[in-house]
CSV table of C-alpha atoms in Angstrom, one decimal:
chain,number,residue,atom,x,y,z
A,1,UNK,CA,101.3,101.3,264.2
A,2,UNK,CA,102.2,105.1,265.4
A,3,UNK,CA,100.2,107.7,264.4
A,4,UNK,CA,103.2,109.3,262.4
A,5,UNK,CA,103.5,105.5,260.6
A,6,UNK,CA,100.3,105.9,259.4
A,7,UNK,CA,100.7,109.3,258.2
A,8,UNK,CA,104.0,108.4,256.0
A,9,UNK,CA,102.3,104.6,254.4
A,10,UNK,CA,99.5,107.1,253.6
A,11,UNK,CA,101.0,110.0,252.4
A,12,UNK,CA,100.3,110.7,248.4
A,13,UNK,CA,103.8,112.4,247.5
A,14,UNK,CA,105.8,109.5,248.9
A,15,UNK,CA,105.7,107.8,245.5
A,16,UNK,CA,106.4,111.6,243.8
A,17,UNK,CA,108.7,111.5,246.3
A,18,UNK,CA,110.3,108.4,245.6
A,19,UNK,CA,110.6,108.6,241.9
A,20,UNK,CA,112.0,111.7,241.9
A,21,UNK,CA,114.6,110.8,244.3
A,22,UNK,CA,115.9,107.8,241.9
A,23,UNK,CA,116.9,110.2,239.2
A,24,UNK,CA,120.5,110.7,239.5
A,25,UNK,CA,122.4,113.7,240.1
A,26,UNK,CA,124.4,114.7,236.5
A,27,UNK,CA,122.0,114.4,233.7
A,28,UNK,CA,120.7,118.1,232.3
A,29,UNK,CA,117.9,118.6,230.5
A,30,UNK,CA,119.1,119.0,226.6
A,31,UNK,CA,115.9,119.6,224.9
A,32,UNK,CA,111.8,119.6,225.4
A,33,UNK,CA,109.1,120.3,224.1
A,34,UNK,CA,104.9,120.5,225.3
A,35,UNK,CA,103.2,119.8,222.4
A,36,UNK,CA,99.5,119.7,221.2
A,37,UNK,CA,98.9,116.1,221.8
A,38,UNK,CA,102.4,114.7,223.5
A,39,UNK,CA,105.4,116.0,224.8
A,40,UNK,CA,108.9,115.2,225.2
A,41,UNK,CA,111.9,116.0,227.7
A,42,UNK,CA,115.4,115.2,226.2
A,43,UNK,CA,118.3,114.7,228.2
A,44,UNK,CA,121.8,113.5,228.4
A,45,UNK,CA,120.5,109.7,229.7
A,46,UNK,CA,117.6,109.8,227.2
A,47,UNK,CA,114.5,110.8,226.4
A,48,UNK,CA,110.9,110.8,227.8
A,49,UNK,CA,107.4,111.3,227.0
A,50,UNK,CA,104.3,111.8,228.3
A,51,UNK,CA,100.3,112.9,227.3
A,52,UNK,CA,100.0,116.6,227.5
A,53,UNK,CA,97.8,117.5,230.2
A,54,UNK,CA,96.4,120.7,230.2
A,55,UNK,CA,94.5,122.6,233.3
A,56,UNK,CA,94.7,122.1,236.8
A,57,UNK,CA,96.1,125.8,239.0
A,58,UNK,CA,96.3,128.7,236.7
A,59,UNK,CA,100.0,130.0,235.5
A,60,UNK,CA,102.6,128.0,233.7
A,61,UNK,CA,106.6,127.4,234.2
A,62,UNK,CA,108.5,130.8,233.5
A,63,UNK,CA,111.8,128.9,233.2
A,64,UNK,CA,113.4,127.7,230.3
A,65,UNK,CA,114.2,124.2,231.4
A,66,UNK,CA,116.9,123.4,229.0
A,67,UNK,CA,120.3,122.8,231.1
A,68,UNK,CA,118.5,122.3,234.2
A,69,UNK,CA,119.4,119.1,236.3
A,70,UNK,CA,116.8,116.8,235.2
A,71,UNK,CA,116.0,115.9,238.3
A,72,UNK,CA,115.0,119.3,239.0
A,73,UNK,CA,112.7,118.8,235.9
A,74,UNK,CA,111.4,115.6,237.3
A,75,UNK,CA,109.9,117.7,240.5
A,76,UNK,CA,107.4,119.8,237.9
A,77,UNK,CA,105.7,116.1,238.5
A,78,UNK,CA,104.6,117.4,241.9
A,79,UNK,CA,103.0,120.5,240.1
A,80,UNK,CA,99.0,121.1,240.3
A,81,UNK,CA,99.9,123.3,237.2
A,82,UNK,CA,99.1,120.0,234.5
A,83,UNK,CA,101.1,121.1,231.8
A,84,UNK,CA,104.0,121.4,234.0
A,85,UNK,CA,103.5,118.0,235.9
A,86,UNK,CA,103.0,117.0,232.2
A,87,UNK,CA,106.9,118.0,231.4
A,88,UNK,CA,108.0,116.8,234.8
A,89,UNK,CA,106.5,113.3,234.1
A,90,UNK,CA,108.5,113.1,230.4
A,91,UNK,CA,111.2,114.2,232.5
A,92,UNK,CA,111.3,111.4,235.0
A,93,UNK,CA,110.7,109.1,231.5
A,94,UNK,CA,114.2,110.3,230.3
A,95,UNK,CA,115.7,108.4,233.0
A,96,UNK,CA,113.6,105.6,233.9
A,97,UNK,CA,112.5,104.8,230.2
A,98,UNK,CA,116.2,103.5,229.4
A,99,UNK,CA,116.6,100.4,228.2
A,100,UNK,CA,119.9,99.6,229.7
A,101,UNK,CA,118.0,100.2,232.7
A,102,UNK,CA,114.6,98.0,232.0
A,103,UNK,CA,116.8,95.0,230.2
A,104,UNK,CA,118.3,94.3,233.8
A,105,UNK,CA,114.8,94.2,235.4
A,106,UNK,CA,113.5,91.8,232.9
A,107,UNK,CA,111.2,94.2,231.1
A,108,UNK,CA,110.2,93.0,227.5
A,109,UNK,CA,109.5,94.8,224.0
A,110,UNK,CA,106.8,95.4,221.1
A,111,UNK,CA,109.2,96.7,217.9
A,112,UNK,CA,107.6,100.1,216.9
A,113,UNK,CA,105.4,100.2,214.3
A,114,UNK,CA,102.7,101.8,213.0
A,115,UNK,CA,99.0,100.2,212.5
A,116,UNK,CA,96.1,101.2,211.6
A,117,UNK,CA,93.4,102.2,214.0
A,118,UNK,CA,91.5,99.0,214.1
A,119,UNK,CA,94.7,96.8,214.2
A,120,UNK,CA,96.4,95.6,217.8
A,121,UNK,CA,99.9,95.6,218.7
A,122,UNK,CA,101.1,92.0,220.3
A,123,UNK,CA,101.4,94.0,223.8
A,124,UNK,CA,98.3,95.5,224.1
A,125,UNK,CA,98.1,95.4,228.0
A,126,UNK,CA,94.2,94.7,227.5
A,127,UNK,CA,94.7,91.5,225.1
A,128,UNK,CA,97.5,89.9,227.1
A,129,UNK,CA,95.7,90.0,230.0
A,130,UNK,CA,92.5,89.3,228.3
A,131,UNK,CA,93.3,84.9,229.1
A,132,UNK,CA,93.5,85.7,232.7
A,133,UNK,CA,90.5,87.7,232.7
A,134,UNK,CA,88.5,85.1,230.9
A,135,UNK,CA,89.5,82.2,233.5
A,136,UNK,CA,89.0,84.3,236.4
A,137,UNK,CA,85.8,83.3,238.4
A,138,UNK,CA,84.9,86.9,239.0
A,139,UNK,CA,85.5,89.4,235.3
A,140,UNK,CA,84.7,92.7,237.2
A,141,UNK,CA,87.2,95.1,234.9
A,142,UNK,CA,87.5,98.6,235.6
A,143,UNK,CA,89.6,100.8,232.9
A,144,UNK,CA,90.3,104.6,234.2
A,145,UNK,CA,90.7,106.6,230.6
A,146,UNK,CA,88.6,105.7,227.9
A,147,UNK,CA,91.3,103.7,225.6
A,148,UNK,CA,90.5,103.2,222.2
A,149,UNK,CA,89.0,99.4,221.5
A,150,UNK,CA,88.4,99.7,225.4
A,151,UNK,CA,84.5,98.3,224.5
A,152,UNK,CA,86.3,94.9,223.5
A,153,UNK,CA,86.3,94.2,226.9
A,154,UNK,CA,82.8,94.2,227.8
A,155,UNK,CA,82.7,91.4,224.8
A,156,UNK,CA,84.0,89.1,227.9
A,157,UNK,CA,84.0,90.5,231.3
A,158,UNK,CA,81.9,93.2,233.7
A,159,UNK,CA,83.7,95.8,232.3
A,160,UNK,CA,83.5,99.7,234.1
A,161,UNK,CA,85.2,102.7,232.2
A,162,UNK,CA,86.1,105.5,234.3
A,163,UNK,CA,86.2,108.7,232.6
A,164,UNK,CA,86.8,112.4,233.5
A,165,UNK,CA,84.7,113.6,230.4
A,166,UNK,CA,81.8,111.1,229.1
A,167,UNK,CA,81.9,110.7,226.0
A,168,UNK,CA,80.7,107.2,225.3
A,169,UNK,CA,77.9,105.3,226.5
A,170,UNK,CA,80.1,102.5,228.4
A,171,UNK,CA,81.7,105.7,230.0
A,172,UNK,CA,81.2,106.2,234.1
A,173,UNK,CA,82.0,109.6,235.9
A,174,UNK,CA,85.5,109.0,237.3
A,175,UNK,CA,84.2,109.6,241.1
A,176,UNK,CA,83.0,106.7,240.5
A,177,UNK,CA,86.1,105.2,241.6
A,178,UNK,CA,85.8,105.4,245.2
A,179,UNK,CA,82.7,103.0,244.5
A,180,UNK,CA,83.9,100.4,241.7
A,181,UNK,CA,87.3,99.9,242.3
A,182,UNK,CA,87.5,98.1,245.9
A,183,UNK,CA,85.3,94.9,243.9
A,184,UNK,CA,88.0,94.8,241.2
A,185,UNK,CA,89.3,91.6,239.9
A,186,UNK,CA,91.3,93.8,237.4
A,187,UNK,CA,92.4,97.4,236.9
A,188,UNK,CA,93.8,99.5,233.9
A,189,UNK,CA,94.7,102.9,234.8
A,190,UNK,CA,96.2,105.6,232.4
A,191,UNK,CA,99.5,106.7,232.9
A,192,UNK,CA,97.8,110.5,233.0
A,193,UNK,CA,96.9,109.6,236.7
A,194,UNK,CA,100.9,110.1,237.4
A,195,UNK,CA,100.1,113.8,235.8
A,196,UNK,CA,96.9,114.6,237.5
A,197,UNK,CA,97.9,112.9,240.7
A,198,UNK,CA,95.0,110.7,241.2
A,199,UNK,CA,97.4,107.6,240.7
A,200,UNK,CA,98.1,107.1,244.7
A,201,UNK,CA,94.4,107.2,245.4
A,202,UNK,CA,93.7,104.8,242.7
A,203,UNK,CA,95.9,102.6,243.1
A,204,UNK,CA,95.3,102.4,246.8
A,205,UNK,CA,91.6,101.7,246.3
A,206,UNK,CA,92.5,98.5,243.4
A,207,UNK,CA,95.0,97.2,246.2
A,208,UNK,CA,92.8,93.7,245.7
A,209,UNK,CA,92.5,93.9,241.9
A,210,UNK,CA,95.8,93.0,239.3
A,211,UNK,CA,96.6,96.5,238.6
A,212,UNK,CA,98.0,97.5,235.2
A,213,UNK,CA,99.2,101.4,234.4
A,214,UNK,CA,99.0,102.0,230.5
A,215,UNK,CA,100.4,104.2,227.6
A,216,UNK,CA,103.5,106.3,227.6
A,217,UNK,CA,103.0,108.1,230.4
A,218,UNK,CA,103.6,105.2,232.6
A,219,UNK,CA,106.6,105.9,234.5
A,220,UNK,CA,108.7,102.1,233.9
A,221,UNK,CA,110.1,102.2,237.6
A,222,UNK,CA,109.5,99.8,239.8
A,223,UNK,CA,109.3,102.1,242.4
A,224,UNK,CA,105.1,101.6,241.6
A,225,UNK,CA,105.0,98.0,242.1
A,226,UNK,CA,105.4,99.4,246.3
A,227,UNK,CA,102.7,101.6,245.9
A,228,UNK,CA,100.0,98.6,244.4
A,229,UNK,CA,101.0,98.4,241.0
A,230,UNK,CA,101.4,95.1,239.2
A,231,UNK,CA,102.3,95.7,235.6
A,232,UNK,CA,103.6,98.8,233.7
A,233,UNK,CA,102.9,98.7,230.3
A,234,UNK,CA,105.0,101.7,229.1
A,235,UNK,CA,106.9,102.6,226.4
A,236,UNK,CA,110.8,103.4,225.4
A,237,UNK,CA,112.3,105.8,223.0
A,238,UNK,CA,113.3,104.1,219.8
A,239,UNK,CA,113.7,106.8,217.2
A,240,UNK,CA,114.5,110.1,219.3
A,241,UNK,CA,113.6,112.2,215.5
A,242,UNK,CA,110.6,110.7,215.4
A,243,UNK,CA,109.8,111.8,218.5
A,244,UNK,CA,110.4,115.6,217.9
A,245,UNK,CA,108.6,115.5,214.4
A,246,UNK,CA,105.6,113.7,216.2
A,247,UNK,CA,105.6,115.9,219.2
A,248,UNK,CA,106.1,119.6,217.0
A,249,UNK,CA,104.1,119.0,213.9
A,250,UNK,CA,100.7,118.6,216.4
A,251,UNK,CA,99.2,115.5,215.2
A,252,UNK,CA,100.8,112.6,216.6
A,253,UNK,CA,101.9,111.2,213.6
A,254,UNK,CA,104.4,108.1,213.1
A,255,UNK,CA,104.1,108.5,217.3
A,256,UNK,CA,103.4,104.7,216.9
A,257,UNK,CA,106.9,104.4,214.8
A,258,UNK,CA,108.9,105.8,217.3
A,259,UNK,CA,108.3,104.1,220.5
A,260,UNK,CA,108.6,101.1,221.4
A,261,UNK,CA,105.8,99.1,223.9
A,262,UNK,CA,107.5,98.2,226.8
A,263,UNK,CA,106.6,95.9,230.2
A,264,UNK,CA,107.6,95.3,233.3
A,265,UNK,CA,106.1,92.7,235.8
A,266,UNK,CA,106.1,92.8,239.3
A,267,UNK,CA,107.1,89.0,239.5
């Protein structure tokens, strides 16, 4: 391998790169909106969401985004600004997050509902993989975002939580990940890694665990499974108004109600 091989195989905004790349030319940018909790990018494919991110370099987007090629949008991904990657990641979720796309790569559906906080939906990535787990001969875990339930876990495995702000006692400093994740057997990462750009590190560092990316943020392309992904456990868009009540009225409410838990498998 040449020197300049290495330095493309390696490079961190090839899959930015990439995923911007597959958003068509066409589609504009109808509607968005950052909210307190999630935000949404609305355009003439679909619609998008992602975790609003906030921090990162100073300064925030000046332009009003609305009738702007969404792939234009889709580059604020690249942005150390948080709150911009955080529109330019629901951005590249209006086009990848389509259904007529995922149906013809096999992907497979949770109806939307909402449940109460102690209840699980049939996807949840941690329970269906929570078999495999069990019957593996080594049950090192590592989960990078603290998820809610994500102690259920440690009820059957070695389990590590990576977090960025400690708040619970199973929670680990997230440097910790240059250290814990090469002995992975299995690996849950936040879709917010997309957004804060640790995901190429990451996932590079897993490359021998079963790597799942989790919660709406995930970007449903395969374009990850290149870059060391195994499963994306997403979401779609199934009740656009929800969506905009949810995002704008601050609290997340009937969130649950209007996506719909989506997955796509590397095999």
């Amino acid at each position: 391998m040449n020197p300049r091989e290495r330095t493309e195989r390696t490079d961190p905004w090839s899959l930015y790169r990439t995923l911007i790349e597959g958003v068509p030319d066409g589609p504009c940018v109808r509607d968005y909106c950052l909210g307190t909790h999630w935000s949404y990018v609305e355009a003439d494919c679909g619609m998008g969401v992602s975790f609003t991110c906030r921090g990162g370099a100073r300064g925030r987007e000046a332009r009003d985004l609305r009738g702007l090629p969404l792939r234009e949008a889709a580059r604020l991904s690249m942005s150390w600004r948080f709150e911009e990657a955080t529109l330019g990641v629901a951005a590249l979720n209006a086009y990848y997050a389509q259904r007529s796309l995922l149906d013809g790569l096999g992907a497979s559906y949770d109806d939307p509902i909402e449940l109460p906080d102690d209840a699980i939906r049939k996807m949840d990535a941690f329970e269906l993989h929570r078999p495999r787990i069990e019957a593996s001969a080594s049950k090192n875990v590592v989960v990078v975002g603290h998820f809610p339930h994500a102690e259920r876990i440690a009820e059957y495995a070695n389990l590590t939580v990576l977090e960025r702000n400690c708040a619970h006692d199973l929670d680990t400093p997230d440097p910790a990940c240059e250290y814990v994740l090469p002995g992975a057997d299995f690996a849950f990462f936040t879709g917010v890694t997309l957004i804060n750009k640790t995901a190429p590190r990451l996932l590079e560092l897993a490359s021998s665990a079963e790597t799942v990316l989790v919660g709406p943020s995930v970007v449903m392309s395969p374009a990850l499974f290149e870059h060391g992904a195994d499963v994306l456990a997403g979401s779609v868009v199934a009740d656009p108004e929800k969506v905009r009540f949810a995002v704008k009225n601050g609290t997340g409410r009937f969130f649950g109600e209007a996506l719909a838990m989506a997955s796509l498998s590397r095999l």
